[in-house]
Coordinates of C-alpha atoms in Angstrom, one line a residue:
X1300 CA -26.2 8.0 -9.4
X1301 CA -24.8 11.1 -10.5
X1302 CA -21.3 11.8 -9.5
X1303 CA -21.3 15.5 -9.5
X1304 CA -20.6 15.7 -5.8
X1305 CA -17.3 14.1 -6.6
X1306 CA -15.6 16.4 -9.5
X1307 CA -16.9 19.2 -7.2
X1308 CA -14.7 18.3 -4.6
X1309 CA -11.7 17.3 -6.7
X1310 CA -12.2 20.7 -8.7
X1311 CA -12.1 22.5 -5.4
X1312 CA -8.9 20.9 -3.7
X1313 CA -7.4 21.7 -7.2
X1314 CA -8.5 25.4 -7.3
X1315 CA -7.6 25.8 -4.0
X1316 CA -3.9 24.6 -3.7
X1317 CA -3.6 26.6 -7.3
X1318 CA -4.3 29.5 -5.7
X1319 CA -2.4 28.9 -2.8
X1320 CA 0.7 28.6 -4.8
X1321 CA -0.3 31.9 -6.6
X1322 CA -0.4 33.6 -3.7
X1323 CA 3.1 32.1 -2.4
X1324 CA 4.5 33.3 -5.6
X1325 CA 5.3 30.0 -7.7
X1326 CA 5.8 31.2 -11.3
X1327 CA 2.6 31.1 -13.3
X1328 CA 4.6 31.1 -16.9
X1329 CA 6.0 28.1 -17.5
X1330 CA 9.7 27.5 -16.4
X1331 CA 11.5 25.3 -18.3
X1332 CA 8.4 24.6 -20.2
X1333 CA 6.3 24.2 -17.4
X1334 CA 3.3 25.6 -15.1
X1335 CA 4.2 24.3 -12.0
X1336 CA 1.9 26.2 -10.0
X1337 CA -0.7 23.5 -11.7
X1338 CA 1.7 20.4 -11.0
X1339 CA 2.2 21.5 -7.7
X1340 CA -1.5 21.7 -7.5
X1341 CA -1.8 17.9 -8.8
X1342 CA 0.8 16.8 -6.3
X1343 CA -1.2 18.2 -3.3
X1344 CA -3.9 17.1 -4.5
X1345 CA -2.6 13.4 -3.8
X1346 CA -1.1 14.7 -0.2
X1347 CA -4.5 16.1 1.2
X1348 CA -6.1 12.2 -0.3
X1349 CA -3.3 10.4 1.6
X1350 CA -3.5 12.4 4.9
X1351 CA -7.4 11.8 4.8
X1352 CA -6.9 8.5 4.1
X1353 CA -4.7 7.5 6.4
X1354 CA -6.4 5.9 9.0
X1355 CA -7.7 3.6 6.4
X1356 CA -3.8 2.7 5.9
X1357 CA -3.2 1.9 9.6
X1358 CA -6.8 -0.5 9.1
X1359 CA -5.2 -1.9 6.3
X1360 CA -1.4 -2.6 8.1
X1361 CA -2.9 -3.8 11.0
X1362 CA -5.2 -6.6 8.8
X1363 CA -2.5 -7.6 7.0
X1364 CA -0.6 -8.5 10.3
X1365 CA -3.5 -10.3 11.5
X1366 CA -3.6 -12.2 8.2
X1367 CA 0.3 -12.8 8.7
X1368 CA -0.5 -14.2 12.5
X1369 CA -3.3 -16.8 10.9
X1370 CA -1.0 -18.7 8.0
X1371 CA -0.3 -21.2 10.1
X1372 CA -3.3 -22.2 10.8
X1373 CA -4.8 -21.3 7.3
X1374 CA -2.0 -23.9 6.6
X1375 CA -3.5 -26.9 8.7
X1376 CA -6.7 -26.2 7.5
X1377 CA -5.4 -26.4 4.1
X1378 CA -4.3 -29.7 5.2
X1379 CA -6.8 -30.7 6.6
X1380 CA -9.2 -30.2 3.7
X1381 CA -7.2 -31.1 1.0
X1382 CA -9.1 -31.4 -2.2
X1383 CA -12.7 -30.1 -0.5
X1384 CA -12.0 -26.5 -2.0
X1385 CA -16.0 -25.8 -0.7
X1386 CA -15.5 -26.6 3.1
X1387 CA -11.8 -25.1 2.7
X1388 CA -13.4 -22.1 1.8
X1389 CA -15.9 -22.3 4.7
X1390 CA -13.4 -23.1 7.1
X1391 CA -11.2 -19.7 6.0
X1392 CA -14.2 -17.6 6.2
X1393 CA -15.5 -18.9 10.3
X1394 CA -11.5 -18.5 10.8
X1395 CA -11.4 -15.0 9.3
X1396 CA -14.8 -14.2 11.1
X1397 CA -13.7 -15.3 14.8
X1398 CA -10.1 -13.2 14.2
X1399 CA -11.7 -10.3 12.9
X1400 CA -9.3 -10.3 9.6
X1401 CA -10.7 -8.8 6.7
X1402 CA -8.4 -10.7 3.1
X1403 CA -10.0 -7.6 1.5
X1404 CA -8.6 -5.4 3.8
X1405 CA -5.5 -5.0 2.0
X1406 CA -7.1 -3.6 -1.1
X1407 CA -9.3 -0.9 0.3
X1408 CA -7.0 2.1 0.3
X1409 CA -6.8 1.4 -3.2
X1410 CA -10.8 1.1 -3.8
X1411 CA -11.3 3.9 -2.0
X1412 CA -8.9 6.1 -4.2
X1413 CA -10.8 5.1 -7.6
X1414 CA -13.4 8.0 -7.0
X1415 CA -10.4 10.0 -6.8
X1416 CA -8.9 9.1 -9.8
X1417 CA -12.4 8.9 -11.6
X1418 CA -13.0 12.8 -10.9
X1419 CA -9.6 13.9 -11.9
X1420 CA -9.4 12.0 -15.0
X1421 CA -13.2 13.6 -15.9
X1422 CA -12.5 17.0 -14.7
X1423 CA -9.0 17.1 -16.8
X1424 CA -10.4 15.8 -19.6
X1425 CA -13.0 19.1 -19.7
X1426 CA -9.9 21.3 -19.8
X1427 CA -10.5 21.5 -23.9
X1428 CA -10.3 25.4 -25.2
X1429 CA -13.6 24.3 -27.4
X1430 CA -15.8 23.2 -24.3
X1431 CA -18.0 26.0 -23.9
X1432 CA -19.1 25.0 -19.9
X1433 CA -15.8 26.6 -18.6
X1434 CA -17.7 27.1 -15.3
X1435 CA -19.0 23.8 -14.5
X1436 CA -17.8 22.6 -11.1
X1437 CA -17.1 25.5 -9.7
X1438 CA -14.3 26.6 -11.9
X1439 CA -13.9 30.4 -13.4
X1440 CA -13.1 31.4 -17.2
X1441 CA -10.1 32.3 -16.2
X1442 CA -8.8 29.5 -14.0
X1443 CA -10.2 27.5 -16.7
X1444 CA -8.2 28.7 -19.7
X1445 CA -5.4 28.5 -17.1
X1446 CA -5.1 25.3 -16.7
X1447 CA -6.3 24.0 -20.4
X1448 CA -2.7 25.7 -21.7
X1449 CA -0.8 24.4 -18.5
X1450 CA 2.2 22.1 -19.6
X1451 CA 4.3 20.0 -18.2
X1452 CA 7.9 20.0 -20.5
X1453 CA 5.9 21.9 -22.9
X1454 CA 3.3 18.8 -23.0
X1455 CA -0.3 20.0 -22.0
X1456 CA -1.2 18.3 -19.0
X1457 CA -4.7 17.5 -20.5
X1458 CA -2.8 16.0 -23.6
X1459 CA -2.8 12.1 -23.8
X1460 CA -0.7 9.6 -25.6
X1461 CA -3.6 8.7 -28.0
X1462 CA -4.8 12.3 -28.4
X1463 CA -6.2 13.2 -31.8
X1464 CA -4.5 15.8 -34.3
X1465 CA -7.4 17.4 -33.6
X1466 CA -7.6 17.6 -29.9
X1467 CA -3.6 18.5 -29.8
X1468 CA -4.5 21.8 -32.6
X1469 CA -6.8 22.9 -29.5
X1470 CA -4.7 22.4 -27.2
X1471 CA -1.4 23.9 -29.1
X1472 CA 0.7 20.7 -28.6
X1473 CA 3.2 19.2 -30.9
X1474 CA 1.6 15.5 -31.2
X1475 CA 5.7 13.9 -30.9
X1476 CA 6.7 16.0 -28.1
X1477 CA 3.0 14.7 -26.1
X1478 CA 3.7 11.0 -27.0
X1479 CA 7.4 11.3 -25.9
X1480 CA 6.4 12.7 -22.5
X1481 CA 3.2 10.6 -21.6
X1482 CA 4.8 7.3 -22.8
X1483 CA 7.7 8.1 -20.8
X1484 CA 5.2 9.0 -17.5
X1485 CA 3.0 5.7 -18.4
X1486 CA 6.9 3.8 -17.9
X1487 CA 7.6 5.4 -14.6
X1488 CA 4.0 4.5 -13.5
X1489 CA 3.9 1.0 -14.4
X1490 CA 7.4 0.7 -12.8
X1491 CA 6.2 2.6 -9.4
X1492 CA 2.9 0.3 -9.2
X1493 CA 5.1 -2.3 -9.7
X1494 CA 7.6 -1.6 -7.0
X1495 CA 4.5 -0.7 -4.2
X1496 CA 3.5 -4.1 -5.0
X1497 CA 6.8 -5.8 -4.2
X1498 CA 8.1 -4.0 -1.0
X1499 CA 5.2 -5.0 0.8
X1500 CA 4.8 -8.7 -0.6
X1501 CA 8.6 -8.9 -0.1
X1502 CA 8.5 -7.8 3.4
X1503 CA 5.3 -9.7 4.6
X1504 CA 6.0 -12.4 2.3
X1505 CA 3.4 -14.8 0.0
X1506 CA 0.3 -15.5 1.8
X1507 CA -0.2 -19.1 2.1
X1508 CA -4.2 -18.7 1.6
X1509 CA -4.4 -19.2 -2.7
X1510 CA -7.6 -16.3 -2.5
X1511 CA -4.4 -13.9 -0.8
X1512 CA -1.9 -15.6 -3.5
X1513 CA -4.2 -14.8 -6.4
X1514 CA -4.6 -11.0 -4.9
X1515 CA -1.0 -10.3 -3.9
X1516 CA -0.1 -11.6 -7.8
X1517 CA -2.8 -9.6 -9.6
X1518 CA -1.5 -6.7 -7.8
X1519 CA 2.3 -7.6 -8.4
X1520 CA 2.0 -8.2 -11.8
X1521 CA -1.7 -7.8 -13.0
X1522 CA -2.4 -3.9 -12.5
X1523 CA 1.1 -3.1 -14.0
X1524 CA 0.5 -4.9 -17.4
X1525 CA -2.9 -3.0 -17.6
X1526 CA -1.6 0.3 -17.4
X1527 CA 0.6 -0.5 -20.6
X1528 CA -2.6 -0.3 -22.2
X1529 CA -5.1 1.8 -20.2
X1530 CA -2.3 4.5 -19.8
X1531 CA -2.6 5.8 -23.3
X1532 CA -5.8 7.5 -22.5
X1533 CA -5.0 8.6 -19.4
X1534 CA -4.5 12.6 -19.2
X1535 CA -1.0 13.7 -18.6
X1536 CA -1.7 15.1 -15.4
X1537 CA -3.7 11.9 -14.5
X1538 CA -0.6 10.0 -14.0
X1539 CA 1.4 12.6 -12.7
X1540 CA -1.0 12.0 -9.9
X1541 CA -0.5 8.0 -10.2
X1542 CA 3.3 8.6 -10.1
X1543 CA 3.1 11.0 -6.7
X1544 CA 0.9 8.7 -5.2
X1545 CA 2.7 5.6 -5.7
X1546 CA 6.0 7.4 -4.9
X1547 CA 4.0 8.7 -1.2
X1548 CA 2.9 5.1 -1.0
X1549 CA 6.7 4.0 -1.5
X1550 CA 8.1 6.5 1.3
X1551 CA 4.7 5.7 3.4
X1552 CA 5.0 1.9 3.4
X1553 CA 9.0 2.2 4.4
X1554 CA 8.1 4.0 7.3
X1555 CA 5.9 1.9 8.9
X1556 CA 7.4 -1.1 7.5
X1557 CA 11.0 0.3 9.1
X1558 CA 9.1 1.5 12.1
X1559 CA 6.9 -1.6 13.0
X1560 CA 8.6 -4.6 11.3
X1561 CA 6.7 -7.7 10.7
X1562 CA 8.3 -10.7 12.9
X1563 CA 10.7 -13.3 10.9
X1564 CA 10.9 -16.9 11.2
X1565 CA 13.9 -19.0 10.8
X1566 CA 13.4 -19.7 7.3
X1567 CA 12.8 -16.0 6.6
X1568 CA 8.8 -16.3 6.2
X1569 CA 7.0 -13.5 7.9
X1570 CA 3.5 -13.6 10.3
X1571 CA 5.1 -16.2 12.7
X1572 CA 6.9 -16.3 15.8
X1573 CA 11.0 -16.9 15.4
X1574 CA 12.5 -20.0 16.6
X1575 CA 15.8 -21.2 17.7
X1576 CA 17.3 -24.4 16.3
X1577 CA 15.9 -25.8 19.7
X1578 CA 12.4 -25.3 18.7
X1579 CA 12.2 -23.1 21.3
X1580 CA 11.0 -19.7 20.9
X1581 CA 13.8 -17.0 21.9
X1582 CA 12.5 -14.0 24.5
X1583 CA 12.2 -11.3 23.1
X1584 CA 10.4 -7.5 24.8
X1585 CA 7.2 -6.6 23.4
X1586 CA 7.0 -2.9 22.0
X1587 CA 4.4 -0.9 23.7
X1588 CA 3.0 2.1 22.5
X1589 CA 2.3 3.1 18.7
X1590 CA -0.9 2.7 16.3
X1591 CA 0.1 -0.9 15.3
X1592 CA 0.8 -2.3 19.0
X1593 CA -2.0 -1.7 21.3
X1594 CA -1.6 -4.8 22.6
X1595 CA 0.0 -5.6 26.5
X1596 CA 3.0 -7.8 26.4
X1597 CA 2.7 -11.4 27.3
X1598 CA 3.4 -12.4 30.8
X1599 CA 6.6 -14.0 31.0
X1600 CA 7.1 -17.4 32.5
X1601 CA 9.2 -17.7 35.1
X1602 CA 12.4 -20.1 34.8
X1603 CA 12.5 -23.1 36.9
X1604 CA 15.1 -23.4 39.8
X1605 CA 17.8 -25.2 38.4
X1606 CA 18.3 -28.4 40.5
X1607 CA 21.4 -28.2 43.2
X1608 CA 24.7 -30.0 41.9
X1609 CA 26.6 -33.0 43.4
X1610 CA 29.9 -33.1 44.0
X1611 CA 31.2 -35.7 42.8
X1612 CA 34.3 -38.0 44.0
X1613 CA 37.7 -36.9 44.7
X1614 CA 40.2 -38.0 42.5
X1615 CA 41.4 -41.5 43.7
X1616 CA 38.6 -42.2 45.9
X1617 CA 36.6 -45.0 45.8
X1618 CA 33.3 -44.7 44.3
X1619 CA 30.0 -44.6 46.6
X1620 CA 27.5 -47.2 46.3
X1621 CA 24.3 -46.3 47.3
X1622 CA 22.4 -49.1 47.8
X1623 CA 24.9 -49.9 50.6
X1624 CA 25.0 -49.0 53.6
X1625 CA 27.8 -47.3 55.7
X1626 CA 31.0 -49.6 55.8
X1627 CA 31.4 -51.6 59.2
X1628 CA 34.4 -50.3 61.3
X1629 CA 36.9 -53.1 61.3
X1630 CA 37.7 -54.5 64.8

């Protein structure tokens, strides 16, 4: 399947939030070693993703609340079929099925951002002054050129950590200056991944389902470790657009997190309903209104009548008995 369709369209939101930057007046020689008009370019590239993508991150907030509502019972069915991992599994799956929650929900912003990050990462590493295709994909000689020589703190934002002496000659980079600036950026974007990870888990908390567990770590601790490695032959100005979209992701997930915050228990586990020390759940007024709470509020119950008092004896007075009847009037 030929992916053409994709750099096309990556190539043009590029070209075209370049140009719009020209035409704003952003300097096209570097400033303090470098083009921003092509970094600005990279960084609205990530916004335009994220704004069309956003419904897909209301989807995905709004499954991971309704995989926060089920632990409980995901708990007792854990319980229940302690040691049959098979029917467990079974179980989960009718339970996910009749709630409508998706455990892959959670993950599909992400998958759907890989095409993204594919196209860039091909279309950037074209920008080499020895490619003679300077038009493919709808680019220009001259936009081309432009953006093969574009640097970021005089690193060229085609350069990679692992480039070869040869690749740097073509692209007029000093080799330590490329190494110092990528292996600073692959830092920063292990440590944003890493912190996009943890203010959701840490708000939502641990799932109690092991598939969730095995996802939430993988993402926590998993994807980080890989880019240690994978990020030295990542263009520059592929993760420059790593770093702004984990940074929008950052600001994004404080927003709604802030705005629509998941409901704490006693113990400070989220997905379930708070309780006093009672046991008994405390009233509290349903939001209405918003993308995350469609939902009408629950009907409240209406408190019993409390029952009448007695007065009871005067001080000094005998006590009633009950059972007896009205004292006989002495003759």
């Amino acid at each position: 399947m030929s992916l053409d369709w994709i750099y096309y369209a990556i190539s043009w939101i590029l070209l075209t939030w370049h140009s719009a930057w020209d035409a704003i007046g952003v300097p096209v020689d570097a400033v303090l070693g470098t083009n921003w008009s092509w970094i600005l370019a990279i960084v609205f590239l990530v916004v335009t993703v994220r704004v069309i993508l956003f419904p897909v991150f209301v989807k995905q907030i709004k499954s991971q609340r309704a995989m926060q509502a089920l632990q409980p019972k995901v708990k007792e069915l854990q319980e229940k079929h302690k040691g049959d991992r098979e029917t467990l599994q079974k179980e989960m799956m009718e339970l996910y099925r009749k709630e409508k929650a998706n455990p892959l929900m959670g993950c599909l912003p992400m998958f759907l951002q890989i095409p993204v990050f594919l196209g860039l990462f091909h279309v950037l590493r074209r920008l080499d002054p020895a490619k003679e295709a300077k038009s493919l994909y709808g680019w220009t000689a001259e936009q081309f050129d432009s953006a093969s020589s574009a640097k970021i703190f005089t690193a060229p934002i085609a350069g990679k950590f692992g480039s070869t002496a040869d690749e740097l000659a073509r692209l007029g980079a000093n080799g330590t200056t490329v190494k110092v600036i990528a292996g600073i950026l692959v830092l920063v974007m292990m440590g944003t991944t890493y912190l996009t990870s943890r203010q959701m888990i840490l708000k939502t908390g641990w799932a109690e389902d092991p598939q969730q567990r095995m996802i939430q770590r993988l993402m926590l601790y998993g994807i980080p470790l890989s880019l240690l490695v994978s990020g030295s032959i990542f263009p520059i100005g592929v993760i420059i657009y790593w770093v702004t979209n984990n940074l929008f992701t950052l600001g994004q997930q404080q927003w709604v997190l802030r705005k629509f915050p998941p409901l704490v228990t006693n113990k400070g586990v989220t997905g379930t309903k708070a309780t006093t020390p009672g046991g008994r759940n405390p009233v509290q007024p349903a939001k209405s209104g918003g993308f995350l709470n469609r939902n009408k509020p629950a009907a409240q119950v209406p408190a019993k009548p409390a029952a009448p008092k007695v007065a009871g004896p005067k001080p000094g007075a005998k006590p009633a008995n009950p059972k007896k009847g009205p004292a006989k009037r002495q003759g």
